[in-house]
Amino acid sequence: TGKKTKKSPETPTNDAFDSLSIETKQAATVVLMLNSPEEEVLLKASEAILRFAEKGDVNRSSLLSLGALEPLLSLISHEDKLIRKNAFMALGSLASHGDVKLLLKKNDAVPQMVAKLSHEDDVVILECATLCLALLSTDFGCKVQIFDNKGMEALIRLLTNPHPNIKKNSVECIYNLVQDSQSLVAVCKLKGISPLLELLHTDVPAIQDVALHTLECITVDRETQSLLMTIFLQKYSDLHALALKVVCNCLGDSGSVPVIEETGVLEKLLQFVVTSNLHEVQASAIKAISRVARSCENRKILQDKDVEKVLVDLLAVENSNISSAACQTVAVMSENLANGIMPIVQLLNSENAEVQEAAAQALSSLTTGNQPNAQVVDDAKGDVLLIRCLQSGNPNAVAHAAITLANMASHESLRDSILSHGAMQALVPHLQYGEKHLIISITQAVASLACDAEGRMEFRNTGGLPPLIKLLLSNDAEVRRNGCWAVSVCASDEPTATEMCKLGALEILQELNLSTSRKNKFSELALQKLLDNNLSVKYSLTGHLSPSDIITDGFYDPGQVQVGHRVPALEDLSKQAVNQHRPVIAKKKLALSQQFSRQQSFFLYSEENQKDRKESERQPWTLPCDVAFHNMVTEAAKTILPLQDDTEQYRALAKLVSDAMGGAVNPDELHNFLFELHLSELKHKHQSNIIPIGRIRKGTYYHRAMLFKALADRIGLVCSLVRGSYNRAWNEVFVSRASSGVPGYFHKPQSYIVDLMHDPGNLMRNDSLEAAQYQSI
């Protein structure tokens, strides 16, 4: 960097400083010279700085660290044009360094740069000024400054400058600015569309590409679409594939129909599709047609021109871009095009991930709410290919395949086929990880396939319940909502509901529904379904079973459990040592065929060797036999069902229950009715805390009420079971009493409490004092 500077010759005076020549090889010295008030020194120093900066990044970094940027910025407004030019050129050279944007912003360079656009005619200065502005225009704060200082108007004017670099820098700056809505609107108001379109004729590919991308952004604004379409299609329809993206943004709504009809855009797009030898151009034209087809009015125009047949033919083209675009377009415009579905299904076999994803997406659209299309997919063996697609590594393809299977599974005739090919096994792994949209699609597919017992069993056996229940804890509301929906469907049978309760779903849903911000309508439904299909847990938590809650084999009463606490499973209770707590009352019906089977298995057990015994011990736990309850069911069906009057049926059943559990007990003699001692003896006799209800011979209120409900449900009588306090429980029934004054007339059914303890068979009005006394101490 060694330079010589010499004082301008002046008339010698006594106080004048003699001219001095300086030679230096230190960049720091030259940077200091940029602050000189002498123009010749500034000129030489700025030239030296420029040459030094152009030698490489290391030199540029050195200049920035020495603080060269600040004096150079001050020199771009110098009166001497050559000094201004050198300063701008040096700044332009420094602009490629990563730290320059931050320093230019820090030194508030935007207003100065914008001002030069309107007041300079030097090509170099304009090129460097636009280069710096293009760099700064990626920052939001600088965008605002450029706009506020009327930089957009100056940049649009420079689009017609003959110098290519000025055009390129200006259009890049405009592209960055139009990412914000106010600049986007300003381009149209300042008549910037025409000069942008003129750039499409340039021979410089970089300028053409940026201009097209800028136009693509601008055409998002609906007001500019019609104007741009008319100009574009009249003058620029022979351009390459990127130009078609501009067309795409001008299409797709009903407002584009007149433009399509007047300009002949559709014919030109079809010409690109059919005659172009460039696959990229064909694919872009197909995508443009897809955009056109989004409007119902436009679809009618496309159908009239037989575009669907062209698209179906393109599905067979061995090019991934064309196949993908054709799939997406067929899905948009051909809801009832059955012959288009078959080739799309075959594209699921493609090894190209993009094509496979496009095919799955198209099928998901075509089968949504469309049973005929779903049937066509099934006829083409699409369910097998979709399940195979679930095992691919493309999450988008997996999500679309899952949605398609969900659409198909909503039709019962197709669901069995999908399950038979291992759909649940393919879906479950995706519940444990994946993006939000993928998990939502998978849960929807699970819910559709779990509509029947076979699907729920498959899901349960495949290990799907634990990851599904974890979704209830998600912080994402949509994931939580879909998880709750799937849980509500899966909880539709007792085995699945019971297993979910073991896995903690009940406690999670109880806590979820206590939160006003996290609960949803499906979380409440899921909780209700869990309780409705696990009546033991429902009765333990709520203390109430309605007439529609039908007690089945395996029902047990572990006593009242507070909300938020887990109700122990019957098998877990069976493993506990005999204790002093209240016994668990269980119901188990034993049919004659079951009795024979058990006797036979016991006999075989006694003949087994030690190894086989160990295998037998690992068999699932079952309730002990309850022959007595089976006999009571038989007796009730034989003696009570023949009675014609429902009142008499309830009274007869009450007497049967009372007789089985110790008979009537005078309220004043309750303290002598030692049912606790009897239950304790049964526990120790059978070495279990679980007592089958048929073995109880001395039972109090809650034993009798449970037995009444169990027998009533078995023989088809309607009643509810309600738990009270202090070992009280009762049954409510609805009975219509005959009118004493009008023969054949019955009063409206009223609720009654059935006395099972003191006056067995007495029906007490639910709102009477007598009923209140029965319900409390």
XYZ file of N, CA and C in Angstrom, residues 384-558:
525
model
N -53.450 -52.466 0.353
C -52.158 -53.123 0.580
C -51.008 -52.152 0.334
N -51.105 -51.395 -0.766
C -50.040 -50.449 -1.102
C -49.995 -49.288 -0.117
N -51.135 -48.847 0.364
C -51.172 -47.755 1.342
C -50.544 -48.197 2.660
N -50.821 -49.439 3.074
C -50.224 -49.958 4.303
C -48.712 -50.078 4.139
N -48.278 -50.478 2.949
C -46.841 -50.523 2.672
C -46.245 -49.114 2.717
N -47.026 -48.149 2.250
C -46.578 -46.752 2.265
C -46.382 -46.243 3.694
N -47.154 -46.790 4.639
C -47.009 -46.398 6.044
C -45.633 -46.745 6.591
N -44.965 -47.681 5.951
C -43.662 -48.125 6.425
C -42.526 -47.368 5.751
N -42.851 -46.389 4.911
C -41.816 -45.594 4.242
C -41.258 -44.556 5.207
N -40.161 -43.956 4.815
C -39.526 -42.969 5.683
C -39.988 -41.550 5.425
N -40.952 -41.379 4.536
C -41.436 -40.034 4.201
C -42.645 -39.704 5.070
N -42.502 -38.817 6.052
C -43.617 -38.544 6.963
C -44.844 -37.979 6.271
N -44.655 -37.196 5.208
C -45.813 -36.648 4.498
C -46.580 -37.751 3.772
N -45.843 -38.681 3.156
C -46.500 -39.802 2.476
C -47.236 -40.668 3.488
N -46.632 -40.884 4.653
C -47.274 -41.680 5.704
C -48.564 -41.012 6.163
N -48.515 -39.690 6.351
C -49.699 -38.963 6.813
C -50.833 -39.056 5.802
N -50.520 -38.871 4.518
C -51.568 -38.944 3.488
C -52.115 -40.361 3.359
N -51.230 -41.359 3.464
C -51.690 -42.752 3.390
C -52.614 -43.071 4.557
N -52.282 -42.556 5.744
C -53.123 -42.801 6.921
C -54.500 -42.176 6.751
N -54.551 -40.967 6.204
C -55.837 -40.303 5.985
C -56.670 -41.079 4.965
N -56.014 -41.586 3.919
C -56.737 -42.368 2.911
C -57.330 -43.625 3.535
N -56.539 -44.313 4.366
C -57.037 -45.508 5.037
C -58.185 -45.159 5.989
N -58.080 -44.011 6.639
C -59.164 -43.576 7.523
C -60.441 -43.332 6.731
N -60.302 -42.704 5.557
C -61.469 -42.472 4.699
C -62.094 -43.794 4.250
N -61.256 -44.744 3.885
C -61.761 -46.040 3.434
C -62.386 -46.821 4.590
N -61.763 -46.744 5.771
C -62.235 -47.524 6.919
C -63.557 -47.023 7.464
N -63.976 -45.829 7.058
C -65.282 -45.345 7.505
C -66.410 -46.156 6.882
N -66.086 -46.970 5.878
C -67.055 -47.864 5.243
C -66.800 -49.276 5.753
N -67.782 -49.845 6.420
C -67.616 -51.120 7.101
C -67.146 -52.232 6.174
N -67.602 -52.208 4.933
C -67.256 -53.287 4.005
C -65.767 -53.304 3.680
N -65.090 -52.151 3.824
C -63.659 -52.074 3.505
C -62.778 -52.240 4.733
N -63.362 -52.014 5.904
C -62.561 -51.991 7.135
C -61.909 -53.346 7.415
N -62.663 -54.424 7.249
C -62.128 -55.754 7.540
C -60.930 -56.076 6.660
N -61.017 -55.701 5.394
C -59.912 -55.971 4.471
C -58.656 -55.215 4.891
N -58.823 -53.952 5.283
C -57.678 -53.142 5.710
C -57.026 -53.740 6.951
N -57.841 -54.168 7.906
C -57.299 -54.751 9.133
C -56.582 -56.064 8.848
N -57.097 -56.830 7.904
C -56.510 -58.146 7.608
C -55.113 -58.041 7.012
N -54.763 -56.878 6.498
C -53.440 -56.701 5.903
C -52.449 -56.039 6.860
N -52.812 -55.963 8.146
C -51.857 -55.483 9.146
C -51.777 -53.980 9.284
N -52.900 -53.283 9.101
C -52.888 -51.822 9.173
C -52.500 -51.328 10.568
N -53.069 -51.950 11.603
C -52.776 -51.490 12.961
C -51.290 -51.642 13.297
N -50.691 -52.759 12.879
C -49.271 -52.971 13.139
C -48.418 -51.903 12.465
N -48.863 -51.410 11.305
C -48.112 -50.381 10.592
C -48.353 -48.984 11.163
N -49.520 -48.772 11.768
C -49.853 -47.442 12.298
C -49.223 -47.178 13.663
N -49.218 -48.183 14.522
C -48.825 -47.980 15.927
C -47.446 -47.349 16.094
N -46.396 -47.779 15.360
C -45.079 -47.166 15.580
C -45.053 -45.656 15.400
N -45.921 -45.132 14.537
C -45.913 -43.690 14.267
C -46.559 -42.881 15.396
N -47.252 -43.549 16.324
C -47.830 -42.829 17.452
C -46.772 -42.400 18.452
N -45.612 -43.040 18.423
C -44.597 -42.813 19.435
C -43.674 -41.653 19.091
N -43.679 -41.234 17.848
C -42.832 -40.121 17.430
C -43.415 -39.526 16.161
N -42.845 -38.439 15.740
C -43.312 -37.835 14.491
C -43.807 -36.424 14.678
N -44.012 -35.755 13.563
C -44.477 -34.381 13.579
C -45.974 -34.327 13.884
N -46.418 -33.138 14.210
C -47.810 -32.938 14.624
C -48.788 -33.449 13.575
N -48.612 -33.047 12.313
C -49.582 -33.440 11.278
C -49.600 -34.951 11.083
N -48.445 -35.589 11.284
C -48.376 -37.043 11.131
C -49.135 -37.743 12.251
N -48.917 -37.311 13.477
C -49.587 -37.939 14.620
C -51.099 -37.773 14.508
N -51.544 -36.607 14.073
C -52.985 -36.369 13.929
C -53.570 -37.308 12.876
N -52.875 -37.466 11.763
C -53.361 -38.375 10.710
C -53.417 -39.810 11.214
N -52.394 -40.227 11.968
C -52.352 -41.601 12.477
C -53.493 -41.841 13.466
N -53.743 -40.894 14.368
C -54.816 -41.083 15.352
C -56.184 -41.138 14.668
N -56.348 -40.372 13.603
C -57.617 -40.426 12.871
C -57.806 -41.786 12.205
N -56.710 -42.343 11.680
C -56.795 -43.669 11.069
C -57.100 -44.734 12.125
N -56.462 -44.623 13.283
C -56.711 -45.571 14.383
C -58.178 -45.513 14.799
N -58.713 -44.300 14.924
C -60.109 -44.148 15.342
C -61.061 -44.776 14.327
N -60.751 -44.619 13.036
C -61.629 -45.195 12.010
C -61.568 -46.717 12.010
N -60.385 -47.276 12.247
C -60.229 -48.730 12.218
C -60.670 -49.401 13.512
N -60.776 -48.621 14.598
C -61.150 -49.191 15.898
C -62.654 -49.128 16.149
N -63.422 -48.975 15.083
C -64.875 -48.870 15.235
C -65.529 -50.199 15.590
N -64.825 -51.296 15.385
C -65.411 -52.588 15.756
C -64.444 -53.343 16.664
N -64.934 -54.433 17.238
C -64.166 -55.167 18.250
C -62.865 -55.720 17.693
N -62.884 -56.171 16.437
C -61.671 -56.743 15.859
C -60.564 -55.695 15.766
N -60.931 -54.501 15.309
C -59.944 -53.430 15.209
C -59.381 -53.043 16.555
N -60.236 -52.973 17.564
C -59.768 -52.623 18.911
C -58.844 -53.706 19.463
N -59.179 -54.963 19.206
C -58.335 -56.054 19.675
C -56.966 -55.995 19.000
N -56.943 -55.743 17.686
C -55.683 -55.618 16.956
C -54.832 -54.491 17.543
N -55.481 -53.362 17.786
C -54.757 -52.198 18.316
C -54.222 -52.502 19.710
N -55.030 -53.149 20.511
C -54.630 -53.497 21.892
C -53.465 -54.481 21.874
N -53.560 -55.505 21.050
C -52.524 -56.535 21.004
C -51.225 -56.053 20.371
N -51.314 -55.008 19.553
C -50.123 -54.466 18.903
C -49.383 -53.483 19.797
N -49.932 -53.206 20.966
C -49.273 -52.276 21.879
C -49.566 -50.829 21.597
N -50.723 -50.562 21.005
C -51.050 -49.186 20.644
C -51.593 -48.339 21.769
N -52.097 -48.972 22.854
C -52.734 -48.186 23.917
C -51.765 -47.272 24.667
N -50.573 -47.736 25.098
C -49.671 -46.836 25.840
C -49.306 -45.561 25.085
N -48.846 -45.636 23.808
C -48.521 -44.381 23.125
C -49.743 -43.507 22.861
N -50.910 -44.128 22.663
C -52.123 -43.335 22.453
C -52.468 -42.551 23.713
N -52.371 -43.199 24.848
C -52.699 -42.526 26.116
C -51.722 -41.387 26.392
N -50.463 -41.541 25.972
C -49.480 -40.467 26.171
C -49.866 -39.194 25.415
N -50.596 -39.362 24.310
C -51.021 -38.186 23.541
C -51.969 -37.302 24.337
N -52.640 -37.873 25.333
C -53.548 -37.078 26.166
C -52.791 -36.044 26.978
N -51.484 -36.246 27.147
C -50.654 -35.321 27.922
C -49.984 -34.270 27.045
N -50.235 -34.319 25.732
C -49.577 -33.397 24.812
C -49.936 -31.946 25.132
N -48.980 -31.059 24.910
C -49.231 -29.624 25.099
C -49.903 -28.997 23.880
N -49.982 -29.754 22.795
C -50.637 -29.248 21.588
C -52.124 -29.582 21.648
N -52.966 -28.580 21.544
C -54.413 -28.763 21.711
C -54.993 -29.693 20.645
N -54.510 -29.567 19.401
C -55.075 -30.396 18.331
C -54.669 -31.859 18.484
N -53.415 -32.084 18.884
C -52.969 -33.458 19.130
C -53.760 -34.063 20.283
N -53.966 -33.268 21.329
C -54.730 -33.737 22.497
C -56.161 -34.074 22.098
N -56.769 -33.222 21.289
C -58.163 -33.423 20.888
C -58.312 -34.699 20.061
N -57.408 -34.904 19.110
C -57.472 -36.119 18.296
C -57.157 -37.358 19.118
N -56.243 -37.230 20.079
C -55.957 -38.350 20.969
C -57.174 -38.726 21.795
N -57.884 -37.723 22.296
C -59.100 -37.981 23.080
C -60.169 -38.660 22.221
N -60.269 -38.233 20.967
C -61.258 -38.845 20.078
C -60.941 -40.323 19.861
N -59.660 -40.631 19.599
C -59.267 -42.019 19.387
C -59.490 -42.851 20.647
N -59.217 -42.274 21.822
C -59.451 -42.982 23.090
C -60.938 -43.264 23.267
N -61.783 -42.309 22.929
C -63.232 -42.502 23.088
C -63.738 -43.636 22.195
N -63.138 -43.782 21.012
C -63.536 -44.873 20.116
C -63.017 -46.208 20.644
N -61.756 -46.231 21.072
C -61.156 -47.481 21.546
C -61.796 -47.962 22.847
N -62.358 -47.042 23.618
C -62.953 -47.416 24.902
C -64.378 -47.932 24.754
N -64.726 -48.387 23.563
C -66.098 -48.825 23.303
C -66.381 -50.260 23.733
N -65.379 -50.952 24.227
C -65.658 -52.289 24.768
C -64.917 -52.461 26.091
N -65.379 -53.410 26.883
C -64.867 -53.583 28.235
C -63.394 -53.974 28.287
N -62.905 -54.913 27.462
C -61.486 -55.272 27.549
C -60.544 -54.096 27.311
N -60.867 -53.280 26.293
C -59.995 -52.148 25.984
C -60.111 -51.064 27.043
N -61.339 -50.781 27.489
C -61.539 -49.777 28.527
C -60.828 -50.187 29.813
N -60.897 -51.450 30.168
C -60.237 -51.935 31.379
C -58.731 -51.786 31.275
N -58.180 -52.134 30.112
C -56.733 -52.019 29.919
C -56.295 -50.558 29.966
N -57.115 -49.667 29.410
C -56.785 -48.239 29.454
C -56.764 -47.729 30.891
N -57.708 -48.190 31.679
C -57.737 -47.773 33.080
C -56.481 -48.247 33.807
N -56.031 -49.454 33.491
C -54.793 -49.956 34.093
C -53.598 -49.089 33.731
N -53.626 -48.507 32.520
C -52.512 -47.688 32.035
C -52.609 -46.230 32.476
N -53.623 -45.909 33.280
C -53.723 -44.565 33.837
C -54.518 -43.573 33.023
N -55.244 -44.045 31.986
C -56.007 -43.113 31.146
C -57.088 -42.400 31.944
N -57.688 -43.094 32.887
C -58.788 -42.514 33.653
C -58.320 -41.313 34.452
N -57.199 -41.465 35.158
C -56.691 -40.361 35.980
C -56.278 -39.174 35.113
N -55.664 -39.479 33.943
C -55.246 -38.394 33.038
C -56.458 -37.606 32.547
N -57.506 -38.316 32.157
C -58.706 -37.645 31.645
C -59.430 -36.879 32.742
N -59.438 -37.418 33.960
C -60.064 -36.693 35.068
C -59.353 -35.366 35.310
N -58.026 -35.412 35.320
C -57.251 -34.185 35.524
C -57.420 -33.228 34.351
N -57.447 -33.790 33.139
C -57.599 -32.963 31.941
C -58.922 -32.214 31.955
N -59.978 -32.880 32.360
C -61.302 -32.251 32.354
C -61.500 -31.244 33.477
N -60.573 -31.225 34.439
C -60.631 -30.203 35.486
C -60.043 -28.875 35.015
N -59.293 -28.918 33.892
C -58.646 -27.715 33.364
C -59.518 -27.093 32.282
N -59.913 -25.862 32.496
C -60.761 -25.181 31.512
C -60.011 -24.883 30.220
N -58.684 -24.772 30.286
C -57.904 -24.434 29.098
C -57.469 -25.663 28.312
N -57.407 -26.827 28.945
C -56.887 -28.023 28.280
C -57.970 -29.026 27.878
N -59.102 -28.987 28.540
C -60.138 -29.963 28.210
C -60.792 -29.627 26.874
N -61.467 -30.596 26.291
C -62.203 -30.400 25.047
C -63.394 -31.341 25.055
N -64.254 -31.214 24.074
C -65.483 -32.027 24.063
C -65.169 -33.513 23.943
N -64.049 -33.844 23.314
C -63.694 -35.255 23.181
C -63.079 -35.815 24.457
N -62.453 -34.964 25.260
C -61.910 -35.463 26.530
C -63.046 -35.851 27.471
N -64.122 -35.101 27.439
C -65.288 -35.449 28.261
C -65.951 -36.719 27.742
N -66.027 -36.860 26.410
C -66.600 -38.062 25.818
C -65.747 -39.286 26.130
N -64.426 -39.125 26.042
C -63.519 -40.246 26.306
C -63.664 -40.731 27.741
N -63.752 -39.801 28.687
C -63.920 -40.185 30.090
C -65.233 -40.934 30.283
N -66.298 -40.436 29.677
C -67.599 -41.090 29.817
C -67.575 -42.483 29.214
N -66.918 -42.641 28.046
C -66.846 -43.960 27.412
C -66.038 -44.938 28.265
N -64.972 -44.455 28.874
C -64.172 -45.319 29.751
C -65.009 -45.832 30.919
N -65.798 -44.946 31.499
C -66.627 -45.339 32.639
C -67.778 -46.245 32.197
N -68.385 -45.921 31.063
C -69.525 -46.712 30.604
C -69.136 -48.148 30.267
N -67.891 -48.355 29.904
C -67.452 -49.694 29.537
C -66.527 -50.315 30.587
N -66.506 -49.708 31.755
C -65.808 -50.297 32.908
C -66.656 -49.956 34.128
N -67.781 -50.663 34.262
C -68.796 -50.289 35.245
C -68.296 -50.427 36.679
N -67.360 -51.310 36.914
C -66.806 -51.434 38.266
C -66.137 -50.127 38.674
N -65.358 -49.568 37.761
C -64.679 -48.300 38.028
C -65.703 -47.168 38.113
N -66.694 -47.193 37.231
C -67.713 -46.145 37.236
C -68.466 -46.110 38.566
N -68.856 -47.288 39.036
C -69.605 -47.341 40.307
C -68.724 -46.939 41.481
N -67.452 -47.313 41.423
C -66.537 -46.968 42.499
C -66.311 -45.466 42.576
N -66.246 -44.813 41.428
C -65.957 -43.371 41.395
C -67.210 -42.515 41.537
N -68.284 -42.910 40.871
C -69.472 -42.055 40.836
C -70.553 -42.499 41.808
N -70.522 -43.785 42.214
C -71.553 -44.294 43.114
C -72.915 -44.417 42.464
N -72.943 -44.520 41.135
C -74.248 -44.603 40.463
C -74.125 -45.387 39.161
N -75.030 -46.332 38.981
C -75.182 -47.023 37.703
C -76.609 -46.833 37.228
N -76.753 -46.347 36.003
C -78.082 -46.072 35.459
C -78.696 -47.359 34.921
N -79.986 -47.345 34.577
C -80.613 -48.531 33.992
C -79.917 -49.034 32.724
N -79.281 -48.120 31.983
C -78.592 -48.535 30.757
C -77.229 -49.163 31.040
N -76.735 -49.040 32.267
C -75.470 -49.667 32.646
C -75.752 -51.114 33.059
N -75.522 -52.032 32.156
C -75.857 -53.440 32.385
C -74.647 -54.161 32.978
N -74.818 -54.674 34.190
C -73.752 -55.410 34.862
C -73.521 -56.737 34.152
N -72.261 -57.029 33.866
C -71.906 -58.296 33.215
C -70.935 -59.067 34.102
N -70.557 -60.242 33.651
C -69.622 -61.063 34.413
C -68.323 -60.309 34.654
N -67.813 -60.439 35.852
C -66.567 -59.773 36.197
C -66.762 -58.453 36.917
N -67.998 -57.990 37.073
C -68.244 -56.748 37.814
C -67.890 -56.951 39.284
N -67.295 -55.926 39.899
C -66.943 -56.000 41.315
C -67.075 -54.625 41.954
N -67.216 -54.612 43.257
C -67.364 -53.376 44.005
C -66.231 -53.270 45.021
N -65.201 -52.472 44.715
C -64.088 -52.306 45.652
C -64.359 -51.229 46.697
